[in-house]
CSV table of C-alpha atoms in Angstrom, one decimal:
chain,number,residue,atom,x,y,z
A,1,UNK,CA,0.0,0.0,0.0
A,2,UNK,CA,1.4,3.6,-1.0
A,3,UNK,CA,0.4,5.5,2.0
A,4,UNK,CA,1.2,9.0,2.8
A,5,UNK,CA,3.6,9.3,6.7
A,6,UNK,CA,3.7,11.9,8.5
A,7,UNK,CA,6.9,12.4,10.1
A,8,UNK,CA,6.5,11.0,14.3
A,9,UNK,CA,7.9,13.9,15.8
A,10,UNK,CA,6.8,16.5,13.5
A,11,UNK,CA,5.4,19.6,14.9
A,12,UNK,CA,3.1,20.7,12.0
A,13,UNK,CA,-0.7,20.0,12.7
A,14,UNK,CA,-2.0,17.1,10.9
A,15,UNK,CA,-5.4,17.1,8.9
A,16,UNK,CA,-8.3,15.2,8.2
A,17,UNK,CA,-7.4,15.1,4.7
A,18,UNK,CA,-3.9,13.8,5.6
A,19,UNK,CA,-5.0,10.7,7.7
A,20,UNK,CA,-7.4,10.4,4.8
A,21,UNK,CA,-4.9,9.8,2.7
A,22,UNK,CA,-2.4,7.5,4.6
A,23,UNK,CA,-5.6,5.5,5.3
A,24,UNK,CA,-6.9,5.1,1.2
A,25,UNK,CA,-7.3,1.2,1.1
A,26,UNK,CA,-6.1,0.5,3.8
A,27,UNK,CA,-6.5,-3.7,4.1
A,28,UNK,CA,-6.6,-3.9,7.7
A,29,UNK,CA,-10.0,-1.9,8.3
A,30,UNK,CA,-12.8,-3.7,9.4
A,31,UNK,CA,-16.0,-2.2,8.0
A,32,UNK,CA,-19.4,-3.5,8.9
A,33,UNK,CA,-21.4,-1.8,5.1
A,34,UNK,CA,-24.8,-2.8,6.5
A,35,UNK,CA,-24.8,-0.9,9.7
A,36,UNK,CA,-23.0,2.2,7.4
A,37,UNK,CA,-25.9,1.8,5.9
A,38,UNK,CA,-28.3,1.9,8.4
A,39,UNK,CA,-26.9,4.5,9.8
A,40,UNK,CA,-26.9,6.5,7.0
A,41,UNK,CA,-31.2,6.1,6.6
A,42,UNK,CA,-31.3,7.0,10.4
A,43,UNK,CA,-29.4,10.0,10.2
A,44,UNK,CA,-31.4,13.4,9.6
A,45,UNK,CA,-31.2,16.9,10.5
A,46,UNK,CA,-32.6,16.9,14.0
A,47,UNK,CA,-31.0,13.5,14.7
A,48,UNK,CA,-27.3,14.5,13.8
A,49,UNK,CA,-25.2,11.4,13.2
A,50,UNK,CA,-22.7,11.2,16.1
A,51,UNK,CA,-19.1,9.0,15.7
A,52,UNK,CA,-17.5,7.4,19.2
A,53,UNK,CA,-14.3,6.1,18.9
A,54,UNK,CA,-12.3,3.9,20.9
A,55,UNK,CA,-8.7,3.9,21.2
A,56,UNK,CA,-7.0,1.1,22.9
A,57,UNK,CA,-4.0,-1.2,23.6
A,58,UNK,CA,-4.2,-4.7,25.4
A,59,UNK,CA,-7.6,-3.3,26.8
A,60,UNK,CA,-9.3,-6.8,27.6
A,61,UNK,CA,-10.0,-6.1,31.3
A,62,UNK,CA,-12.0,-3.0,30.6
A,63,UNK,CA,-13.4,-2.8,27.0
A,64,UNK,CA,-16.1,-4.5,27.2
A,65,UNK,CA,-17.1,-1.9,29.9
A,66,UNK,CA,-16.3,0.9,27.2
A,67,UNK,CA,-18.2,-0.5,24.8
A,68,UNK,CA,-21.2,-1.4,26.5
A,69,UNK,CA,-21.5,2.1,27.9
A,70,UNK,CA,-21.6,3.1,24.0
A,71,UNK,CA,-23.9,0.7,22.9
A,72,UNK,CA,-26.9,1.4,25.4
A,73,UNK,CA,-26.9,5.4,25.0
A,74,UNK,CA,-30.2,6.3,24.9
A,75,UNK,CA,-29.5,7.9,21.2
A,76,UNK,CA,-29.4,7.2,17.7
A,77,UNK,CA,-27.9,7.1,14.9
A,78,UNK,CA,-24.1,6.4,17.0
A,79,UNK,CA,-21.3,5.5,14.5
A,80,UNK,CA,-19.3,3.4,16.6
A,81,UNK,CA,-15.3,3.2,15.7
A,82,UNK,CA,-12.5,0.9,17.2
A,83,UNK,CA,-8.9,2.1,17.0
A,84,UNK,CA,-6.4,-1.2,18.1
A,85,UNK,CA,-2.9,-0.8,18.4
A,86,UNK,CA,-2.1,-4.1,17.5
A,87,UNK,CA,-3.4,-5.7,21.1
A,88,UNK,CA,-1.1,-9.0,21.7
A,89,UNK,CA,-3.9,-9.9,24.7
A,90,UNK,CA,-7.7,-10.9,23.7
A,91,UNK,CA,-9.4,-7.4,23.0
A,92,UNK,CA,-9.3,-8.6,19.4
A,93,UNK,CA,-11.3,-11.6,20.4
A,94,UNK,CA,-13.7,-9.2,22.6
A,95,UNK,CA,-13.8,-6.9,19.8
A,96,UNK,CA,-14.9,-9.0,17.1
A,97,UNK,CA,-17.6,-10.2,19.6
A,98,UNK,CA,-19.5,-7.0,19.3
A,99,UNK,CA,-18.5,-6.6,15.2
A,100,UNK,CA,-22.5,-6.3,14.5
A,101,UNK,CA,-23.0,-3.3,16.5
A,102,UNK,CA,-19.5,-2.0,15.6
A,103,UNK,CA,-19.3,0.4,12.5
A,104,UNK,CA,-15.7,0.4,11.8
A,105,UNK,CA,-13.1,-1.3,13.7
A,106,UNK,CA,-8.8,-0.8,12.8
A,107,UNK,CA,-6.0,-3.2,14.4
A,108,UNK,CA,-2.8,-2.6,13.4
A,109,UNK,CA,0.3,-1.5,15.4
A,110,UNK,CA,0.5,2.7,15.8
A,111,UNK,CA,2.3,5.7,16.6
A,112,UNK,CA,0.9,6.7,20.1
A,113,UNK,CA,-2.4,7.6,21.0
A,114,UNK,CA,-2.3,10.9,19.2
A,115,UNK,CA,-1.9,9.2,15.9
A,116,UNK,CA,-5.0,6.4,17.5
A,117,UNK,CA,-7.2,9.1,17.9
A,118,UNK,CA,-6.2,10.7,14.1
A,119,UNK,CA,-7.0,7.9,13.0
A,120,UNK,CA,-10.1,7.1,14.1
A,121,UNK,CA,-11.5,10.9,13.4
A,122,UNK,CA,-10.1,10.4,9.9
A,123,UNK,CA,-12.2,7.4,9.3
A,124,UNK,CA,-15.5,8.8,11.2
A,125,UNK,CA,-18.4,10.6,9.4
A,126,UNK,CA,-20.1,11.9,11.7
A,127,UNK,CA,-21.1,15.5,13.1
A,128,UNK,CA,-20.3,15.3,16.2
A,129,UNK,CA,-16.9,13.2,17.9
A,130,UNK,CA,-16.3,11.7,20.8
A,131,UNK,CA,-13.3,9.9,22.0
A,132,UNK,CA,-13.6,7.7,24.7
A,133,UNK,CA,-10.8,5.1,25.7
A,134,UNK,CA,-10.7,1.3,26.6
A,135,UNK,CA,-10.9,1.9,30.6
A,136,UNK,CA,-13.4,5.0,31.1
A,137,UNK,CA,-17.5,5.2,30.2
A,138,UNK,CA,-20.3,7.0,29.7
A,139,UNK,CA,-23.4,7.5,30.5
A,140,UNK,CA,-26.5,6.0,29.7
A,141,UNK,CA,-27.6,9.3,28.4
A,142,UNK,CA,-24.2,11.2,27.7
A,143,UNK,CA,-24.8,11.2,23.6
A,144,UNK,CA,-28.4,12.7,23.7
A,145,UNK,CA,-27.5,15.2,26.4
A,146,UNK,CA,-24.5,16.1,24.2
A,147,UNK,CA,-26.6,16.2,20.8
A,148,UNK,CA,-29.0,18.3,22.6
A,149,UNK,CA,-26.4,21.0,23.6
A,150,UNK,CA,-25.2,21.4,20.1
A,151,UNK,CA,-28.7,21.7,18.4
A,152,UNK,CA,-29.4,24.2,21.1
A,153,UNK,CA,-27.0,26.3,19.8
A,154,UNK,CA,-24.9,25.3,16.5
A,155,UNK,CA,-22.5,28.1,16.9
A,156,UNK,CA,-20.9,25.5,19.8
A,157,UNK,CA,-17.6,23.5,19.0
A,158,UNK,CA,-17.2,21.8,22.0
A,159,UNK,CA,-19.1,19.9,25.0
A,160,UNK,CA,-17.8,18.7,28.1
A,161,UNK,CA,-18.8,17.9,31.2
A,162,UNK,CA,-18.4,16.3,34.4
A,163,UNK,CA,-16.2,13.1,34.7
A,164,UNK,CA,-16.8,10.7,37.7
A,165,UNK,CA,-13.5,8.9,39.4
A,166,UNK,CA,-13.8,5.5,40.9
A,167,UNK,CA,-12.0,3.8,43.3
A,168,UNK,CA,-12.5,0.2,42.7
A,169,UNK,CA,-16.5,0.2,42.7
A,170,UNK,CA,-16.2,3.0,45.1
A,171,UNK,CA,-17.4,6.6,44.0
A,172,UNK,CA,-14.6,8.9,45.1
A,173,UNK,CA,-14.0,12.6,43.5
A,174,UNK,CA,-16.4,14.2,40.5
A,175,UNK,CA,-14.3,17.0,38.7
A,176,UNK,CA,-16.5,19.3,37.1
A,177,UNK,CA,-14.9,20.8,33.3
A,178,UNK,CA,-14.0,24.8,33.6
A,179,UNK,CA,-13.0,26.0,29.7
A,180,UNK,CA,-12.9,29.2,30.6
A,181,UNK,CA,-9.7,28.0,32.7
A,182,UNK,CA,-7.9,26.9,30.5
A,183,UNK,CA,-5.2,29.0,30.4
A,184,UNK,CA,-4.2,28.0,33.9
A,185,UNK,CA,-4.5,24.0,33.8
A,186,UNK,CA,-6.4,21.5,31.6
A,187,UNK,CA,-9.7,21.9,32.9
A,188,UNK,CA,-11.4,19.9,30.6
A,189,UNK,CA,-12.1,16.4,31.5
A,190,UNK,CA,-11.2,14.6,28.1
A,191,UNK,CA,-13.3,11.9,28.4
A,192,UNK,CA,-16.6,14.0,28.7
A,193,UNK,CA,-15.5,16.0,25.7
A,194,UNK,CA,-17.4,16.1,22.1
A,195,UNK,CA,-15.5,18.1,19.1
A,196,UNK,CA,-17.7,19.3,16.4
A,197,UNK,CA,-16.3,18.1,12.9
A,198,UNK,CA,-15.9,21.5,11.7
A,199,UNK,CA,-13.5,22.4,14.0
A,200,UNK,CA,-11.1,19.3,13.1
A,201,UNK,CA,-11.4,20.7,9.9
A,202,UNK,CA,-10.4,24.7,11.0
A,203,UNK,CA,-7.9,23.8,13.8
A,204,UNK,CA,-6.7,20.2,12.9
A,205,UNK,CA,-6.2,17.0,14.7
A,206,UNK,CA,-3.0,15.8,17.8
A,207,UNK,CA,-0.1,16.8,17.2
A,208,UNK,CA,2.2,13.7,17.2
A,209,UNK,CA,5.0,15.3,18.8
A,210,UNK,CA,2.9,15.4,22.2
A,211,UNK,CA,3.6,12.5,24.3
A,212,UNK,CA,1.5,13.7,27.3
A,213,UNK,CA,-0.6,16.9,26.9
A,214,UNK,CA,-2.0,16.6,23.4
A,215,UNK,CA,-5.2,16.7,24.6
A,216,UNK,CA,-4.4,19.9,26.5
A,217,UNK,CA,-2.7,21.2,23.0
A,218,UNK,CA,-5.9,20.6,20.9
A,219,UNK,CA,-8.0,22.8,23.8
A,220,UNK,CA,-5.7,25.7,23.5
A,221,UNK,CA,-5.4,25.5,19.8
A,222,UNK,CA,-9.3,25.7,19.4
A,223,UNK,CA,-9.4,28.5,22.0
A,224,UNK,CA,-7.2,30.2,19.9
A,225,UNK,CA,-9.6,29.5,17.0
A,226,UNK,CA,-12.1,31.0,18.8
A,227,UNK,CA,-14.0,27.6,18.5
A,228,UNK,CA,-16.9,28.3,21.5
A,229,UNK,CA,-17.0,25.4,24.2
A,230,UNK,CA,-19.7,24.9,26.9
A,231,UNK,CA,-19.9,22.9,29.9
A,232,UNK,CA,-22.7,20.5,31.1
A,233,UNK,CA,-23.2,20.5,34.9
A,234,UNK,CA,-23.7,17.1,34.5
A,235,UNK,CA,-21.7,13.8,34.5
A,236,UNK,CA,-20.5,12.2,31.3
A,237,UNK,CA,-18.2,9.8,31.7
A,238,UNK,CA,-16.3,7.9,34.2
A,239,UNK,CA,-13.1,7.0,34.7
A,240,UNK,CA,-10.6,4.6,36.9
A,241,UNK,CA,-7.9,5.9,39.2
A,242,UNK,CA,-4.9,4.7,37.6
A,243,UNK,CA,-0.9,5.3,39.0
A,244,UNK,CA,1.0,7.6,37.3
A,245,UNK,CA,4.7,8.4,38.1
A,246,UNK,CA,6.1,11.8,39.2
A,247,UNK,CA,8.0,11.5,36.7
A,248,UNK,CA,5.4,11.4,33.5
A,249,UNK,CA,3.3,14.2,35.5
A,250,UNK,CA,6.5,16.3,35.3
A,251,UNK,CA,6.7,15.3,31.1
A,252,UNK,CA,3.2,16.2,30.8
A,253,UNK,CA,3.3,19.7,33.2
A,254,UNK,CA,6.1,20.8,31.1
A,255,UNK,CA,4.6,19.7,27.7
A,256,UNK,CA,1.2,21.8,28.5
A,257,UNK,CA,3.6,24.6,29.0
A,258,UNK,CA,5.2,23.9,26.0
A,259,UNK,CA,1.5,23.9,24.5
A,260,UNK,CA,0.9,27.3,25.9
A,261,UNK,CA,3.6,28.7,24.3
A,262,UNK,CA,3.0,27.4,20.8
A,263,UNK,CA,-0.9,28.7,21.0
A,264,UNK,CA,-0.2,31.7,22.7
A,265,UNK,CA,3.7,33.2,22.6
A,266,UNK,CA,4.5,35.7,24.7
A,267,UNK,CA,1.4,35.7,27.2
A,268,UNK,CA,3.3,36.2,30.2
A,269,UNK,CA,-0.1,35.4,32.6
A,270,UNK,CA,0.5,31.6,31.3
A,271,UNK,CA,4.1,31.7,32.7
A,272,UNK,CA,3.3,33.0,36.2
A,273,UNK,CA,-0.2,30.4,36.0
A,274,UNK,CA,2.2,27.6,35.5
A,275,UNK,CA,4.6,28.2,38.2
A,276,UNK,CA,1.4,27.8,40.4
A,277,UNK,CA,0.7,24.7,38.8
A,278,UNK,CA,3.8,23.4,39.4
A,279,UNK,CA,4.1,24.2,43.2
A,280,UNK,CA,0.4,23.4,43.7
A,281,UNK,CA,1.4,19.9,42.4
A,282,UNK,CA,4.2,19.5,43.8
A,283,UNK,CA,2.6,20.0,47.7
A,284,UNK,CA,-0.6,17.7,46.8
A,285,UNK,CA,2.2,14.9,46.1
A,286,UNK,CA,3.8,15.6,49.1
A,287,UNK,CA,0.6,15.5,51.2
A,288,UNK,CA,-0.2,12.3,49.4
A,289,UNK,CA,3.0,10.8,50.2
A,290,UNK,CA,3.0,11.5,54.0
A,291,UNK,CA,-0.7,10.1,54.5
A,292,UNK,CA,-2.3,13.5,54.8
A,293,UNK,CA,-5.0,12.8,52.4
A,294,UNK,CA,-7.7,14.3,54.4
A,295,UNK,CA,-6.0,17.6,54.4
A,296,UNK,CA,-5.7,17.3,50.6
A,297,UNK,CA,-9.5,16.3,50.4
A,298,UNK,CA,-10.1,19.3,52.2
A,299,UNK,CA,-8.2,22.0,50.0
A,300,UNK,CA,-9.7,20.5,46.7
A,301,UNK,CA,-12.7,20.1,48.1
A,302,UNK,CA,-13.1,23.7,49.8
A,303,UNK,CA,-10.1,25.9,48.9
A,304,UNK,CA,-9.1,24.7,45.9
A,305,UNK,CA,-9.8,27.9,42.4
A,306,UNK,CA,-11.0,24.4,40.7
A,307,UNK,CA,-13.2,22.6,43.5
A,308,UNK,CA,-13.9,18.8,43.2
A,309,UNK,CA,-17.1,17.2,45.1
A,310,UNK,CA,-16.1,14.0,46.9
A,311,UNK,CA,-18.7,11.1,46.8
């Protein structure tokens, strides 16, 4: 297959068009034609056809999770994508268990999730996109709470909303999605978020050279799109506590400073807003460390610009 590459580490913003291309008959995609077409005669203009996609990566302890939150929304017509890195576990085998309700489904070794989520928006047709990975989920009624939003106003770009955290099957902290913030932290939880098709098109797709923040890269660059976003007081998604080291929270702090500086150069505000950041992270890992959690509840809870409700 001739395929067009884009180069890994290259900073220019890739397109729709350019995944397009690289993706022109491309043998390993899985397309189920009779749901397409289904789809297609369910689709109109007050029922807006919306794509989900799915990236994951050895995901067989929590995808079926993912996808059964997607298959009982409460809306239709859903274009449902799968975007596998080349899973060596049995997602393939869980996958291909639910190929009647799935649209599209891709497995084939990638570049990172940035390029896993290109992808999959690349091969989606649908009005709306959501991107919701192999251990988070929605809703029951995320999708027509979403679709409702935009057709309430089609000037809007973007939806978020609240994500839930679990501990285990223990509710623990809601975070609630600030946009207006963003200039300060990534206040936006991704999995709640919804991207209009349009504004792929104006601002592009993840950069490939973000390892870390690319999610926190695409906000800013649509902010500086003026793309509008809104926020739904309302939980859309969930998602697992999962460990992360110091040491990738440090790569991905300095990469949304990095991100701040290639959507907005020379806005001193960001510089002194990240020095907060950092220090503010800095003492909640240290209170974490020594056991002080309830004193850490308490800030984020109370004091905390960016509150969090705890279950």
């Amino acid at each position: 297959m001739n395929a067009k590459r884009l180069p890994i580490d290259s900073p220019s913003v890739p397109t729709i068009e350019d995944y397009a291309n690289r993706l022109t008959d491309n043998p390993a995609i899985q397309r189920n034609e009779s749901l397409m077409r289904l789809l297609d005669s369910q689709t109109d203009r007050h029922k807006p056809l919306v794509s989900i996609i799915t990236v994951v990566y050895n995901g067989e302890q929590t995808i079926r999770e993912t996808i059964d939150s997607v298959l009982r929304q409460d809306y239709e017509p859903i274009e449902y994508i799968i975007i596998d890195g080349g899973s060596q576990d049995n997602t393939i085998q869980i996958i291909r268990e639910y190929a009647d309700r799935v649209a599209l489904w891709l497995s084939e070794p990638d570049h990172g999730i940035s390029d896993a989520f290109n992808r999959g928006i690349a091969l989606s047709r649908g009005k709306y996109i959501g991107l919701i990975n192999a251990d988070d989920w929605y809703e029951s009624d995320t999708v027509r709470r979403v679709v409702d939003t935009f057709r309430a106003d089609n000037q809007i770009d973007l939806v978020c909303g609240r994500l839930q955290y679990w501990r285990g099957n223990r509710k623990d902290v809601r975070f609630p999605s600030a946009p207006e913030d963003l200039g300060v932290d990534m206040t936006i939880n991704h999995p709640t978020t919804f991207v209009s098709r349009r504004a792929y098109e104006l601002a592009g797709l993840f950069r490939l050279d973000y390892k870390y923040a690319m999610d926190y890269e695409l906000c800013l660059r649509l902010k500086k799109h003026a793309c509008p976003f809104i926020s739904l007081d309302a939980v859309l998604a969930n998602m697992r506590w999962a460990g992360t080291s110091d040491r990738n929270w440090l790569r991905g702090l300095l990469e949304m400073r990095r991100a701040q500086r290639d959507n907005f150069p020379g806005k001193r505000a960001f510089f002194w807003q990240f020095q907060l950041r950092f220090v503010r992270g800095v003492l909640g890992r240290a209170l974490a460390v020594l056991g002080l959690h309830g004193i850490l509840r308490f800030y984020r809870a109370r004091i905390s610009r960016f509150r969090r409700e705890f279950q």
